CSV table of C-alpha atoms and ligand atoms in Angstrom, one decimal:
chain,number,residue,atom,x,y,z
A,96,MET,CA,226.7,105.4,53.3
A,97,ARG,CA,225.6,105.9,49.7
A,98,SER,CA,227.0,108.5,47.3
A,99,LYS,CA,226.7,109.1,43.6
A,100,VAL,CA,230.0,108.6,41.7
A,101,ILE,CA,231.4,109.9,38.4
A,102,LEU,CA,234.5,108.1,37.0
A,103,VAL,CA,236.3,110.0,34.3
A,104,VAL,CA,238.8,107.7,32.4
A,105,VAL,CA,241.0,110.0,30.2
A,106,ASP,CA,242.2,107.4,27.8
A,107,GLY,CA,246.0,107.3,27.4
A,108,LEU,CA,246.8,110.1,29.9
A,109,GLY,CA,250.2,109.4,31.4
A,110,TRP,CA,251.5,110.6,34.7
A,111,GLN,CA,253.7,113.4,33.4
A,112,ALA,CA,251.0,115.1,31.3
A,113,GLY,CA,248.4,114.4,34.0
A,114,GLN,CA,250.5,116.2,36.5
A,115,ASP,CA,252.1,119.0,34.4
A,116,CYS,CA,249.2,120.0,32.1
A,117,MET,CA,246.1,120.0,34.4
A,118,GLY,CA,246.2,123.4,36.2
A,119,TYR,CA,242.6,123.3,37.3
A,120,MET,CA,243.0,119.9,38.8
A,121,GLN,CA,246.2,120.9,40.5
A,122,ALA,CA,244.5,124.1,41.8
A,123,MET,CA,241.8,121.8,43.4
A,124,CYS,CA,244.7,119.9,45.1
A,125,GLU,CA,246.3,123.1,46.3
A,126,ALA,CA,243.0,124.2,47.7
A,127,GLY,CA,242.7,120.9,49.7
A,128,GLN,CA,239.6,119.8,47.6
A,129,ALA,CA,241.4,117.1,45.7
A,130,SER,CA,244.3,114.7,46.0
A,131,LEU,CA,246.6,113.4,43.3
A,132,HIS,CA,247.9,109.8,43.4
A,133,GLN,CA,250.3,108.0,41.1
A,134,LEU,CA,249.0,104.6,39.8
A,135,ARG,CA,251.1,102.0,38.2
A,136,CYS,CA,248.8,100.4,35.7
A,137,GLU,CA,248.4,96.7,35.4
A,138,LEU,CA,249.9,94.9,32.4
A,139,PRO,CA,249.8,94.8,29.4
A,140,SER,CA,249.4,98.6,29.3
A,141,LEU,CA,246.6,98.4,26.7
A,142,SER,CA,243.1,99.8,26.7
A,143,ARG,CA,240.6,97.0,26.7
A,144,PRO,CA,242.5,94.9,29.3
A,145,LEU,CA,242.6,98.0,31.6
A,146,TYR,CA,239.0,99.1,31.1
A,147,GLU,CA,238.3,95.6,32.4
A,148,CYS,CA,240.8,96.1,35.3
A,149,ILE,CA,239.4,99.4,36.3
A,150,LEU,CA,235.7,98.4,36.1
A,151,THR,CA,236.0,94.9,37.6
A,152,GLY,CA,239.1,95.1,39.8
A,153,THR,CA,240.6,92.1,38.0
A,154,PRO,CA,244.1,92.3,36.4
A,155,PRO,CA,244.3,91.2,32.7
A,156,VAL,CA,246.1,87.9,33.3
A,157,ASP,CA,243.2,86.9,35.6
A,158,SER,CA,240.3,88.3,33.5
A,159,GLY,CA,241.7,86.8,30.3
A,160,VAL,CA,241.2,90.2,28.5
A,161,VAL,CA,244.9,90.4,27.7
A,162,HIS,CA,244.8,92.3,24.4
A,163,ASN,CA,242.5,94.7,22.5
A,164,ASP,CA,241.1,92.1,20.2
A,165,VAL,CA,239.4,90.0,22.9
A,166,VAL,CA,235.8,90.8,21.7
A,167,ARG,CA,233.5,89.2,24.2
A,168,LEU,CA,231.5,90.1,27.4
A,169,SER,CA,233.4,90.3,30.6
A,170,SER,CA,233.3,87.2,32.8
A,171,GLN,CA,233.7,89.2,36.0
A,172,SER,CA,231.3,91.1,38.1
A,173,SER,CA,231.7,94.8,37.3
A,174,ILE,CA,230.8,98.1,38.9
A,175,PHE,CA,227.9,98.2,36.5
A,176,SER,CA,226.6,94.7,37.3
A,177,LEU,CA,227.0,95.2,41.1
A,178,ALA,CA,225.2,98.6,40.9
A,179,GLN,CA,222.4,97.2,38.7
A,180,ALA,CA,221.9,94.2,41.1
A,181,ALA,CA,221.5,96.7,44.0
A,182,GLY,CA,218.8,98.6,42.0
A,183,LEU,CA,221.0,101.6,41.2
A,184,ARG,CA,221.0,103.5,37.9
A,185,THR,CA,224.1,103.2,35.7
A,186,ALA,CA,225.2,105.3,32.7
A,187,ALA,CA,228.3,105.6,30.4
A,188,ALA,CA,229.5,107.9,27.7
A,189,ALA,CA,232.3,105.7,26.5
A,190,TYR,CA,234.2,104.0,23.7
A,191,HIS,CA,232.3,101.1,22.2
A,192,TRP,CA,234.6,98.5,23.8
A,193,VAL,CA,233.0,99.3,27.1
A,194,SER,CA,229.6,98.4,25.6
A,195,GLU,CA,231.2,95.1,24.4
A,196,LEU,CA,232.6,94.2,27.8
A,197,TYR,CA,229.4,94.8,29.8
A,198,ASN,CA,226.3,95.1,27.6
A,199,ARG,CA,226.4,93.3,24.2
A,200,SER,CA,229.2,91.9,22.1
A,201,PRO,CA,230.1,92.5,19.4
A,202,TYR,CA,229.1,96.1,19.1
A,203,ASP,CA,226.5,96.9,16.6
A,204,ALA,CA,226.6,100.7,16.1
A,205,VAL,CA,222.9,101.1,15.0
A,206,ARG,CA,221.7,99.0,17.9
A,207,ASP,CA,224.1,100.0,20.6
A,208,ARG,CA,225.4,103.5,20.0
A,209,LEU,CA,222.4,105.0,21.9
A,210,THR,CA,221.4,102.5,24.6
A,211,GLU,CA,218.3,102.8,26.8
A,212,ASP,CA,217.7,99.4,28.4
A,213,ASP,CA,217.1,98.8,32.1
A,214,THR,CA,217.8,95.1,31.7
A,215,LEU,CA,221.5,95.8,30.7
A,216,PRO,CA,224.3,96.5,33.2
A,217,ILE,CA,224.9,99.9,31.5
A,218,GLN,CA,221.3,101.0,31.4
A,219,HIS,CA,221.9,104.4,29.7
A,220,GLY,CA,224.8,104.4,27.2
A,221,LEU,CA,226.1,106.8,24.6
A,222,PHE,CA,228.9,104.9,22.9
A,223,TYR,CA,231.3,106.0,20.1
A,224,HIS,CA,233.5,104.0,17.8
A,225,GLN,CA,235.9,106.5,16.1
A,226,ASP,CA,239.1,107.3,18.1
A,227,HIS,CA,238.9,111.0,17.0
A,228,TYR,CA,235.4,111.5,18.5
A,229,PRO,CA,235.8,115.0,20.0
A,230,ASP,CA,236.4,115.2,23.7
A,231,ASP,CA,234.1,118.2,24.1
A,232,HIS,CA,231.3,116.2,22.5
A,233,LEU,CA,232.0,113.3,24.8
A,234,TYR,CA,231.8,115.4,28.0
A,235,ILE,CA,228.5,116.8,26.7
A,236,ASP,CA,227.2,113.2,26.2
A,237,GLY,CA,228.2,112.4,29.7
A,238,GLU,CA,226.6,115.5,31.2
A,239,LEU,CA,223.4,114.9,29.2
A,240,LEU,CA,223.2,111.3,30.6
A,241,ARG,CA,223.7,112.7,34.1
A,242,ARG,CA,221.0,115.4,33.7
A,243,ARG,CA,218.5,113.2,32.0
A,244,HIS,CA,218.9,110.0,34.0
A,245,ASP,CA,220.4,111.0,37.3
A,246,PRO,CA,222.6,107.9,37.4
A,247,ASP,CA,224.2,106.6,40.7
A,248,PHE,CA,227.3,105.6,38.7
A,249,LEU,CA,228.4,107.5,35.5
A,250,LEU,CA,231.5,106.7,33.4
A,251,ILE,CA,232.9,109.4,31.2
A,252,HIS,CA,235.6,108.2,28.8
A,253,PRO,CA,237.2,110.6,26.3
A,254,MET,CA,239.7,109.3,23.8
A,255,GLY,CA,241.4,112.5,22.5
A,256,VAL,CA,244.6,112.2,24.6
A,257,ASP,CA,245.2,108.7,23.4
A,258,ASP,CA,244.4,109.6,19.8
A,259,ALA,CA,246.9,112.5,19.9
A,260,GLY,CA,249.5,110.2,21.4
A,261,HIS,CA,249.1,107.6,18.7
A,262,ARG,CA,249.3,110.3,16.0
A,263,PHE,CA,252.1,112.5,17.4
A,264,GLY,CA,253.7,110.6,20.3
A,265,GLY,CA,253.6,110.9,24.1
A,266,ASP,CA,256.3,113.6,24.0
A,267,SER,CA,254.5,116.0,21.7
A,268,MET,CA,252.8,119.3,22.0
A,269,HIS,CA,249.6,117.8,20.6
A,270,TYR,CA,249.5,115.1,23.3
A,271,ARG,CA,250.1,117.6,26.1
A,272,ASN,CA,247.6,120.0,24.6
A,273,ALA,CA,245.0,117.3,24.5
A,274,ALA,CA,245.6,116.8,28.2
A,275,ARG,CA,245.2,120.5,28.8
A,276,ALA,CA,241.9,120.5,26.8
A,277,ASN,CA,240.6,117.8,29.2
A,278,ASP,CA,241.6,119.9,32.2
A,279,LYS,CA,239.6,122.8,30.8
A,280,LEU,CA,236.6,120.5,30.1
A,281,LEU,CA,236.8,119.2,33.7
A,282,SER,CA,236.9,122.8,35.0
A,283,HIS,CA,233.7,123.4,33.1
A,284,TYR,CA,231.8,120.5,34.7
A,285,LEU,CA,233.4,119.6,38.0
A,286,PRO,CA,232.4,122.6,40.1
A,287,HIS,CA,228.7,121.7,39.5
A,288,TRP,CA,229.2,118.0,40.1
A,289,LEU,CA,230.9,118.8,43.4
A,290,GLU,CA,228.2,121.2,44.4
A,291,LEU,CA,225.8,118.3,43.9
A,292,ASP,CA,228.0,116.1,46.1
A,293,TYR,CA,229.2,113.7,43.5
A,294,GLN,CA,232.3,111.7,44.3
A,295,VAL,CA,234.6,112.1,41.3
A,296,LEU,CA,237.6,110.0,40.2
A,297,VAL,CA,239.7,111.2,37.3
A,298,THR,CA,242.2,108.6,36.0
A,299,SER,CA,243.5,106.8,33.0
A,300,ASP,CA,243.9,103.3,31.7
A,301,HIS,CA,247.6,103.6,30.6
A,302,GLY,CA,250.1,106.2,29.4
A,303,MET,CA,251.9,106.8,26.1
A,304,ASN,CA,255.5,106.3,24.8
A,305,ALA,CA,257.5,108.4,22.4
A,306,ASP,CA,257.0,105.7,19.7
A,307,HIS,CA,253.3,106.7,19.4
A,308,SER,CA,252.2,103.5,21.3
A,309,HIS,CA,251.8,101.7,24.6
A,310,GLY,CA,251.7,98.2,25.9
A,311,GLY,CA,254.9,97.7,27.8
A,312,VAL,CA,256.5,98.6,31.1
A,313,LEU,CA,258.1,102.0,30.4
A,314,PRO,CA,257.2,104.6,33.1
A,315,GLU,CA,255.6,106.8,30.5
A,316,GLU,CA,253.3,103.8,29.5
A,317,ARG,CA,252.6,102.6,32.9
A,318,LEU,CA,252.4,105.5,35.3
A,319,VAL,CA,249.0,107.3,35.3
A,320,PRO,CA,247.4,109.9,37.5
A,321,LEU,CA,244.4,109.5,39.8
A,322,TYR,CA,242.7,112.6,41.0
A,323,LEU,CA,240.0,112.2,43.8
A,324,LEU,CA,237.5,114.9,44.4
A,325,GLY,CA,234.4,115.0,46.7
A,326,SER,CA,233.3,115.0,50.3
A,327,ARG,CA,233.9,111.3,51.1
A,328,PHE,CA,237.7,111.5,50.4
A,329,ASN,CA,240.2,112.7,53.0
A,330,HIS,CA,242.5,114.1,50.2
A,331,ASP,CA,245.7,112.6,51.7
A,332,SER,CA,247.9,112.5,48.6
A,333,THR,CA,250.4,110.2,50.4
A,334,THR,CA,248.1,107.2,50.3
A,335,ARG,CA,249.2,104.6,47.8
A,336,VAL,CA,246.5,103.3,45.4
A,337,LYS,CA,246.4,100.3,43.0
A,338,GLN,CA,244.5,100.3,39.8
A,339,THR,CA,242.8,97.0,40.9
A,340,GLN,CA,241.4,98.9,43.9
A,341,LEU,CA,239.3,101.4,41.9
A,342,CYS,CA,236.3,99.1,41.4
A,343,GLY,CA,236.1,98.3,45.1
A,344,LEU,CA,236.6,101.9,46.0
A,345,ILE,CA,233.7,103.0,43.8
A,346,ALA,CA,231.5,100.1,45.0
A,347,THR,CA,232.1,101.3,48.6
A,348,LEU,CA,231.3,104.9,47.7
A,349,LEU,CA,228.0,103.6,46.1
A,350,GLY,CA,227.2,101.8,49.3
A,351,LEU,CA,227.3,98.4,47.6
A,352,THR,CA,228.1,95.1,49.4
A,353,HIS,CA,231.1,93.6,47.6
A,354,THR,CA,234.2,91.5,47.8
A,355,LYS,CA,236.4,93.6,45.6
A,356,ALA,CA,239.8,94.9,46.7
A,357,ASP,CA,239.3,98.4,48.2
A,358,ASN,CA,241.3,101.2,49.7
A,359,PRO,CA,239.5,102.6,52.8
A,360,ALA,CA,242.5,104.7,53.7
A,361,LEU,CA,241.4,107.2,51.0
A,362,LEU,CA,238.1,107.9,52.7
A,363,GLN,CA,237.0,110.2,55.6
A,364,ASN,CA,236.1,108.5,58.9
A,365,LYS,CA,237.9,105.4,57.9
A,366,GLY,CA,237.5,104.4,61.6
B,921,ZN,ZN1,246.0,103.8,22.8
């Protein structure tokens, strides 16, 4: 079975804010149209290593992407390369490190910011390179890619929560309000995406500590939410999920043949 998938990675969104500040997402759970799972992110709890983990299923110690300054292409098969090999369309509105991992490295803003190239794993890309790039613009970028190119797999990756955490700390009104702003943005787009029968995953790479940073093993750095929405999921919130299973889960939803770790217990008709 083949579905279209949207993955929203809200950068730096820890479990507590993801659970407490997202009233629309929680309303979808209460209505039986979504489930919320707690993920314990792989280590170190840093962005680039965990983009690689989410998008390839490989933890940092195995991928070699163990800090943010590893500027090179991924050596793993990714959701983008698997989809492209199967003839599917891919798109991403994301931070430029995603372009560096899967398209071209290092990032050249003039060449790569707006990417249209069917030979690259991310065929349609709208990348940004300032951490304060506004989340509402980023969601518009993602929705524009969706409408214009009808991708089978679309990554939407806003940075506003992480940016607020670095400036004001994980236990700040600014951080929590950035999470609330993402909930509102999701409530703007998600109903239409679900009407069109997209399967939607909303999660994060890592959380944020009170010292305005992340990287270690504190619960506020390591625990992140995973919301699952769409007709292929059974919305059983008791199912445990690992961050390393997201790539395989998405590959299965896309109908791809793959050898990635997966989690069939999350799906309807798991047989
Ligand atoms: Zn960060």
